[in-house]
Tab-separated table of C-alpha atoms and ligand atoms in Angstrom:
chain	number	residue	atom	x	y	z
A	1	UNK	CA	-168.021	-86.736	37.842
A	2	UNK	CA	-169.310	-89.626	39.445
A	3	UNK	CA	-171.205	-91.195	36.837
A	4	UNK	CA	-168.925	-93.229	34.825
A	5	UNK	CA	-168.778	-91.599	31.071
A	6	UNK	CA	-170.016	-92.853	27.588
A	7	UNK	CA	-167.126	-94.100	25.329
A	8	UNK	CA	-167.501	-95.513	21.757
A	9	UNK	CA	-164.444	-97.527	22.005
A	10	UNK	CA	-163.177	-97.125	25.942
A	11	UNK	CA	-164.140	-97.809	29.425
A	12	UNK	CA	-163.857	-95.018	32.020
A	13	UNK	CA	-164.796	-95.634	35.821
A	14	UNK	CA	-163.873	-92.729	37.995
A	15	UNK	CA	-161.622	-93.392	40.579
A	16	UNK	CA	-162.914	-90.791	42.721
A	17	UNK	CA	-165.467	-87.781	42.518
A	18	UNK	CA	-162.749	-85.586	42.234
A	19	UNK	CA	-160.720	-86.845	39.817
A	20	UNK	CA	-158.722	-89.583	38.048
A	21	UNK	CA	-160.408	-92.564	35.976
A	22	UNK	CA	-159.146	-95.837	35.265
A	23	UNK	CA	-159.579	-96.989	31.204
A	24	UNK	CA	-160.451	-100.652	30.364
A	25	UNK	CA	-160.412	-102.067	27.118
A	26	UNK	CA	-157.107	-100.647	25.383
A	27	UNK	CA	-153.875	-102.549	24.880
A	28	UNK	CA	-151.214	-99.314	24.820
A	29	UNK	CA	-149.018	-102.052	23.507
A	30	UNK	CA	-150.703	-102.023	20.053
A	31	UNK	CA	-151.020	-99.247	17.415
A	32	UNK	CA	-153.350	-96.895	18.956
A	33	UNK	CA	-156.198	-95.799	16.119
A	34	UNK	CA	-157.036	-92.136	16.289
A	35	UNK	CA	-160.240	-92.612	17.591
A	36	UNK	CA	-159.016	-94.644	20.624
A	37	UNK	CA	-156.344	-91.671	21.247
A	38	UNK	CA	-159.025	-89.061	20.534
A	39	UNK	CA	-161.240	-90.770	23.460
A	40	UNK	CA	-158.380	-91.289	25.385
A	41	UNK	CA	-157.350	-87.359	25.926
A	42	UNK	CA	-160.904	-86.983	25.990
A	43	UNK	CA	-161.075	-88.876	29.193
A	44	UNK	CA	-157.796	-87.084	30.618
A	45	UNK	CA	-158.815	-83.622	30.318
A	46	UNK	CA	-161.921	-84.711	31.706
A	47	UNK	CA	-160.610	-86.481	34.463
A	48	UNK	CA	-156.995	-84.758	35.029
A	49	UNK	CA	-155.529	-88.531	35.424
A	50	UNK	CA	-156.327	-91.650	33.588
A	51	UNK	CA	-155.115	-95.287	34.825
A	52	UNK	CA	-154.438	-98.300	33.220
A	53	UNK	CA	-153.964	-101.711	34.507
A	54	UNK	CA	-152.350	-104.978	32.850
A	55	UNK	CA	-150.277	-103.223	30.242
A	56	UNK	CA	-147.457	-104.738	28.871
A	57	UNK	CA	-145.027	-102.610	27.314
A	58	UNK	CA	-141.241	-102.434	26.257
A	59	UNK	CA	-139.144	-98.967	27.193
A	60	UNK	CA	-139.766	-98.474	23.556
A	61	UNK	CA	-143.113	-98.886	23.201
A	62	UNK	CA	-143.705	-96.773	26.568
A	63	UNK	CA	-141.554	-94.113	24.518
A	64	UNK	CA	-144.483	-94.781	21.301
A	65	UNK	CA	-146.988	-94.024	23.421
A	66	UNK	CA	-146.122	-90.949	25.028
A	67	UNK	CA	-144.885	-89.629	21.669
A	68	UNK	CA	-148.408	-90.167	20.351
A	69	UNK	CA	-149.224	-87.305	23.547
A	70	UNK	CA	-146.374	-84.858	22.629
A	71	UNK	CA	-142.691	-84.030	23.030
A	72	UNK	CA	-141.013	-85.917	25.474
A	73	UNK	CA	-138.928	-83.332	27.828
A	74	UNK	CA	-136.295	-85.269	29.478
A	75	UNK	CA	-135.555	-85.177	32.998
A	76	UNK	CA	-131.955	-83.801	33.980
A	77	UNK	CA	-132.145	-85.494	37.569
A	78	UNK	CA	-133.423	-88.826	37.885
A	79	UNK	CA	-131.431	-91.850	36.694
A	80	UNK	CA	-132.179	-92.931	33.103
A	81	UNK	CA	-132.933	-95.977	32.009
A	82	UNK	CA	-129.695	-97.794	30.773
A	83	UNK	CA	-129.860	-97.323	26.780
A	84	UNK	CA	-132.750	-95.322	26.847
A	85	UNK	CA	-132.402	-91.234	28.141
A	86	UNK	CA	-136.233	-90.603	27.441
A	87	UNK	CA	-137.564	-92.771	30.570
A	88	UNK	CA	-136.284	-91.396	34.221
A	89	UNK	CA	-136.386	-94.504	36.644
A	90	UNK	CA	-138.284	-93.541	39.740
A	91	UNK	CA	-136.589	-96.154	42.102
A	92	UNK	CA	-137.027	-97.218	46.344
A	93	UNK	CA	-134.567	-100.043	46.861
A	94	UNK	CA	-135.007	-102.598	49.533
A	95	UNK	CA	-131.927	-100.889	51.800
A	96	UNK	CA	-132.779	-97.326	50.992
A	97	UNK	CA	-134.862	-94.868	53.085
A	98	UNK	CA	-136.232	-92.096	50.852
A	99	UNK	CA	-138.713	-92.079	47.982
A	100	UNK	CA	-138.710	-90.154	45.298
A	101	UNK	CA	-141.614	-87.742	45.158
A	102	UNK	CA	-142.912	-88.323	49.223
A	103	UNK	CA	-144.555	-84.663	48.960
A	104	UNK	CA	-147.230	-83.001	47.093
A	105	UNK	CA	-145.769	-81.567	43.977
A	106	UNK	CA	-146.336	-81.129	40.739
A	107	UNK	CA	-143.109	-81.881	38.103
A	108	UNK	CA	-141.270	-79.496	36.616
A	109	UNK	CA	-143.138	-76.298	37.706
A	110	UNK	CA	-139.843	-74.723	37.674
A	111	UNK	CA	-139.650	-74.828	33.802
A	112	UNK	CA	-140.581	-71.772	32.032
A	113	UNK	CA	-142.534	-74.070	30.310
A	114	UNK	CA	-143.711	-76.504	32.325
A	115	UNK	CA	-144.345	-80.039	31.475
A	116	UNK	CA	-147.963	-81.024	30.535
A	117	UNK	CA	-148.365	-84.439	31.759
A	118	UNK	CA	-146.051	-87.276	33.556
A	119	UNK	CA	-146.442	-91.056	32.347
A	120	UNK	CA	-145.215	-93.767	34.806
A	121	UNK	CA	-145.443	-97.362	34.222
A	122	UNK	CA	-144.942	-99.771	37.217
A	123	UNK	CA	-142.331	-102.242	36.551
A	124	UNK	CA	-142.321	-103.450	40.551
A	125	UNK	CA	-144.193	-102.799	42.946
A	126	UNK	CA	-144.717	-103.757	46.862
A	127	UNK	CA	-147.106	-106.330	47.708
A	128	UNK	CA	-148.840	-103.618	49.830
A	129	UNK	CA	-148.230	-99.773	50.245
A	130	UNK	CA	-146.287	-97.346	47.812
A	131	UNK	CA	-149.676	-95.788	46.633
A	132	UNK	CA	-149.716	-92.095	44.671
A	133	UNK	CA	-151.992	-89.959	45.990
A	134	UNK	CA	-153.509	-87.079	43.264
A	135	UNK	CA	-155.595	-83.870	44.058
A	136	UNK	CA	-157.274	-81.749	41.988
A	137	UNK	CA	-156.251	-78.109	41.276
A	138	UNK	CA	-159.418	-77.607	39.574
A	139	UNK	CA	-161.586	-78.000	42.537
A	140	UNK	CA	-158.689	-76.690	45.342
A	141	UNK	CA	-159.546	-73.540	43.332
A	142	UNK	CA	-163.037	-73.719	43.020
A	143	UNK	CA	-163.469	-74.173	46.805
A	144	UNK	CA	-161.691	-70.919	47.621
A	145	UNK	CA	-163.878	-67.626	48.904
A	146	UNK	CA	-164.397	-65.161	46.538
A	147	UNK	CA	-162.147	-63.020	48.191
A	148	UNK	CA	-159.372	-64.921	48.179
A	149	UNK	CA	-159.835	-66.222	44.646
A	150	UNK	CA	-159.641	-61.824	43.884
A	151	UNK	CA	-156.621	-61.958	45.974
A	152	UNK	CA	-154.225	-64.655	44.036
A	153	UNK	CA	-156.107	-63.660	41.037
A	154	UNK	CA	-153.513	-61.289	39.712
A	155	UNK	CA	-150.641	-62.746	41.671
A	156	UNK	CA	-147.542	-64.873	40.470
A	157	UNK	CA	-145.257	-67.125	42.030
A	158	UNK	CA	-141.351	-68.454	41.559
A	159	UNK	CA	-141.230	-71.459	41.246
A	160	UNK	CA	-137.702	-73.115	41.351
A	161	UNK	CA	-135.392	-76.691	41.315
A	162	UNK	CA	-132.267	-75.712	43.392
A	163	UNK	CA	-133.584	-76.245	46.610
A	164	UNK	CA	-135.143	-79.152	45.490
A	165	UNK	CA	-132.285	-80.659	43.294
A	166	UNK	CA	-129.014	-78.237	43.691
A	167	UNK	CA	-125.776	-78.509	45.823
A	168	UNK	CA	-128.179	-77.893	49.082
A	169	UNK	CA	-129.341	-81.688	48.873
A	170	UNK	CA	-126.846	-83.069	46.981
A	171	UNK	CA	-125.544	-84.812	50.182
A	172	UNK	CA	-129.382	-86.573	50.411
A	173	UNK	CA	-129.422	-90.594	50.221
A	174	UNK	CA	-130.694	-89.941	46.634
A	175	UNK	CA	-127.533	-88.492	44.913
A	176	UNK	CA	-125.453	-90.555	46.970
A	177	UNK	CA	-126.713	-93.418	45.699
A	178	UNK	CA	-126.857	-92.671	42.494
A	179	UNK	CA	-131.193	-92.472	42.032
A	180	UNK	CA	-130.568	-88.592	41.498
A	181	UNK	CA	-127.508	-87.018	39.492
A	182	UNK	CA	-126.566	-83.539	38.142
A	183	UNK	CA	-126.732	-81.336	40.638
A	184	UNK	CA	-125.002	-78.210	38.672
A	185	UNK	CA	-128.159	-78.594	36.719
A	186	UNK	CA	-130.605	-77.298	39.255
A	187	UNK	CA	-130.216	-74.153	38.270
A	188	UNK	CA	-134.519	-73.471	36.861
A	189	UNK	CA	-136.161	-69.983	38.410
A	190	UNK	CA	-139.507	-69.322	37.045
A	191	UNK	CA	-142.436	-67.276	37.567
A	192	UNK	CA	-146.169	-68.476	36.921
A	193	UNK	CA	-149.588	-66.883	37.771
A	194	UNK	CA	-150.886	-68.418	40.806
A	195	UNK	CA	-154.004	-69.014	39.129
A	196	UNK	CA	-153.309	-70.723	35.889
A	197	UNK	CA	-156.226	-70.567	32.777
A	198	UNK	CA	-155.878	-74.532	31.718
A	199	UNK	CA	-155.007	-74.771	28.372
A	200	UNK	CA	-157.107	-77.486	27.178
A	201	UNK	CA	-160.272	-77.307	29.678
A	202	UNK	CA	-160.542	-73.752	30.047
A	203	UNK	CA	-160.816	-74.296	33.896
A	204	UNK	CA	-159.098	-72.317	36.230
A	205	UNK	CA	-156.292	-74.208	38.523
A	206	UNK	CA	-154.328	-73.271	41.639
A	207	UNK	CA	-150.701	-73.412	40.407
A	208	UNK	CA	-148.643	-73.207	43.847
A	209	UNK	CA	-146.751	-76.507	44.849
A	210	UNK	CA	-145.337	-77.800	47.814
A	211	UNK	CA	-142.557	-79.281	46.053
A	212	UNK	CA	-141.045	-76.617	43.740
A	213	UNK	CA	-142.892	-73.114	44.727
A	214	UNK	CA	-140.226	-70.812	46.667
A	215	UNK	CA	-142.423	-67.214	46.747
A	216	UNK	CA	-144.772	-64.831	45.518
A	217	UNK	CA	-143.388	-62.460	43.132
A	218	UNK	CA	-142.411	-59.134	44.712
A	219	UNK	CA	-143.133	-61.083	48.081
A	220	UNK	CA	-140.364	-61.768	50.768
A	221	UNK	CA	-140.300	-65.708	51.303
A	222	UNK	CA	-141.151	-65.048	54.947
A	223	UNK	CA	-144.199	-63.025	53.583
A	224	UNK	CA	-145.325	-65.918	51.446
A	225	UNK	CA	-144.914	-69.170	53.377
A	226	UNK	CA	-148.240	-67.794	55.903
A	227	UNK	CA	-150.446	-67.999	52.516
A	228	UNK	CA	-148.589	-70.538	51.065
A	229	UNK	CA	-148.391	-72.797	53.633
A	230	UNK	CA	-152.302	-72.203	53.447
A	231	UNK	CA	-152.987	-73.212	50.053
A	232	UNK	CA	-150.571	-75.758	50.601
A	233	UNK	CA	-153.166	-77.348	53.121
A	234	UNK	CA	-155.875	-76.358	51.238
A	235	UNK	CA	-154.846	-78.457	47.906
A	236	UNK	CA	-154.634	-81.985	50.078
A	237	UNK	CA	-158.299	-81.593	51.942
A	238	UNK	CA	-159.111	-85.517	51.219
A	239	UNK	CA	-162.208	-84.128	49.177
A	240	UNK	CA	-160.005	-83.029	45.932
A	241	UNK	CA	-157.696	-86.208	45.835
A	242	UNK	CA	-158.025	-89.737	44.573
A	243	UNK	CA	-155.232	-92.824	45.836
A	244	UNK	CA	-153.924	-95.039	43.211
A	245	UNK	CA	-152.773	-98.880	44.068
A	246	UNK	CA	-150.313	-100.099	41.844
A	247	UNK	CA	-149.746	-103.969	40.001
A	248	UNK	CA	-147.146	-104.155	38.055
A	249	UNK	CA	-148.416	-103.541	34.649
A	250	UNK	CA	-150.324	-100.631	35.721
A	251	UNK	CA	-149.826	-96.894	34.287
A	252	UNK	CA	-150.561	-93.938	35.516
A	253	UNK	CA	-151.111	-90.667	33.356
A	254	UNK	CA	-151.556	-87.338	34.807
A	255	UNK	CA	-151.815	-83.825	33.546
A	256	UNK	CA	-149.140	-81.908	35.780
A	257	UNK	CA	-151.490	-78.316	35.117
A	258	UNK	CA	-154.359	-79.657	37.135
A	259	UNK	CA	-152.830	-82.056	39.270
A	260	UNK	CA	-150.824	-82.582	42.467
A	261	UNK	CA	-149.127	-85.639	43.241
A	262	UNK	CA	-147.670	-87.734	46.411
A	263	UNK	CA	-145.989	-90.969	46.341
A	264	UNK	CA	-146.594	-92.495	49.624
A	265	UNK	CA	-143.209	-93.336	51.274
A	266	UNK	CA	-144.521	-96.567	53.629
A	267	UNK	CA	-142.673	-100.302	52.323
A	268	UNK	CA	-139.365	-99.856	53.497
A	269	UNK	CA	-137.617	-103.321	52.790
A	270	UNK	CA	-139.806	-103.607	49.483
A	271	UNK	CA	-138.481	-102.439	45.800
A	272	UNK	CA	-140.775	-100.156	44.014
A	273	UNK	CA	-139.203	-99.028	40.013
A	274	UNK	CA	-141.094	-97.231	37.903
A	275	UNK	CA	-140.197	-95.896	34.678
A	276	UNK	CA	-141.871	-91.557	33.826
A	277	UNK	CA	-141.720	-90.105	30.813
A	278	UNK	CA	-142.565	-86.423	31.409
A	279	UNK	CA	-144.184	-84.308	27.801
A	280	UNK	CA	-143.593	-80.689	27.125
A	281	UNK	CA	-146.208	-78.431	27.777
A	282	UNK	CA	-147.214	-74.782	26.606
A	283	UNK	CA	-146.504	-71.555	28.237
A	284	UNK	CA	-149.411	-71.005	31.302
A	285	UNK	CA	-151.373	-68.192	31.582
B	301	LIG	C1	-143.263	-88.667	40.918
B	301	LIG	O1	-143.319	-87.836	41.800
B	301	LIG	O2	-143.209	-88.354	39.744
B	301	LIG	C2	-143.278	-90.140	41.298
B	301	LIG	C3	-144.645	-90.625	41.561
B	301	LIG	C4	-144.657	-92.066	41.990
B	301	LIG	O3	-143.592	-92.686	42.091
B	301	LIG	O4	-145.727	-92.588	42.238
């Protein structure tokens, strides 16, 4: 993973050894050729998240390019966009407190189906800080002991959104300032194996998440959170991630099956917007 790969029509230099490489040479704003594209997902299942840098693209043409990916699942909590329901604005204001995203997560693990891959493009940034961190779920699972790997092997997990977005935090700075809406929504339960197959690589992946993962099926809560609160510290060992420092211009595109994410919380005073567009994924198994 180190070495940087051999493109025809792309540049990839890895970010870190364990994942995430930043392209050079493609304009997203243009018609992508097939080739480019075929390179291009090349380079993210390779590398679980690819980065861009001095992009320049209109809502609409950020919309184009994730279409060229897949179906675009839309977000039922996060502000939209005005005039366009496909992007979810990921928004800090100067006067506000909380992030969006300040924990390891993965989105939308509490979809049956959950989402294959999350594109954000950064409209403003802070002069310093507001960083993502990523880790790998390939490697988080590779690292684990035989026995424990025989352990989750056949177990599942719930994964759900009303803690995270129901009436329980609907009193947060977020919904009452209008960054997070629809709270009636946050009704998503679902179960996944803890060990996912990944459907384009192959690779196994721990599939447990801070963010969204309540319990092991036919577990107590109180039984899980010991093992869970493990793997939980497991996933973010420094060795499996990669940190991301934004421009403005600069996209980020990461594959939510073999991937955690954690937008660093530290520019209060400082406006950060970014615009996701989140594409269905496949059942897991
Ligand atoms: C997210 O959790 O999707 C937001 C990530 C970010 O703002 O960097």
């Amino acid at each position: 993973m180190s070495q940087a790969a051999t493109h025809q029509k792309i540049s990839v230099k890895p970010q870190s050894a364990a994942l995430g490489a930043v392209i050079d040479g493609v304009d997203l704003a243009r018609d992508l050729s097939d080739s480019i594209l075929e390179e291009l997902k090349s380079a993210f299942g390779r590398y679980s998240v690819i980065f861009f840098r001095n992009q320049d693209l209109t809502p609409q043409q950020h919309i184009d390019l994730a279409e060229r990916w897949g179906h675009i699942n839309i977000n039922r909590f996060f502000k939209p966009l005005e005039g366009y329901p496909k992007i979810a604005q990921v928004i800090k204001e100067v006067d506000q407190k909380e992030n969006i995203g300040g924990a390891w997560h993965t989105d939308h693990s509490y979809d049956e189906i959950p989402a294959m891959g999350s594109m954000i493009y950064a409209r403003q940034v802070p002069e310093v800080g507001g960083d993502t961190l990523f880790s790998s779920m390939y490697l988080a699972y590779e690292a684990l002991s035989d026995g424990m790997k025989e352990m989750l092997e056949d177990l599942k997990a719930w994964h759900s959104s009303r803690h995270a977005f129901g009436y329980g935090v609907s009193d947060s700075e977020h919904y009452q300032d209008g960054r997070l809406a629809n709270p009636d929504l946050a009704t998503q339960d679902a179960l996944h194996p803890v060990v996912i197959t990944h459907p384009i690589t192959g690779r196994k992946a721990l599939y447990v998440n801070t963010g969204f993962t309540v319990r092991f099926d036919g577990w107590t809560v109180e039984e899980s959170k010991p093992l869970l609160d493990f793997l939980y510290a497991h996933g973010a060992r420094q060795e499996f991630t990669c940190r991301f420092q934004w421009e403005p211009g600069s996209i980020a595109f990461w594959d939510n099956r073999a991937t955690w994410h954690y937008a660093l919380n530290d520019y209060h005073g400082e406006q950060r917007i970014m615009h996701r567009i989140t594409l269905e994924g496949v059942p897991l198994n």
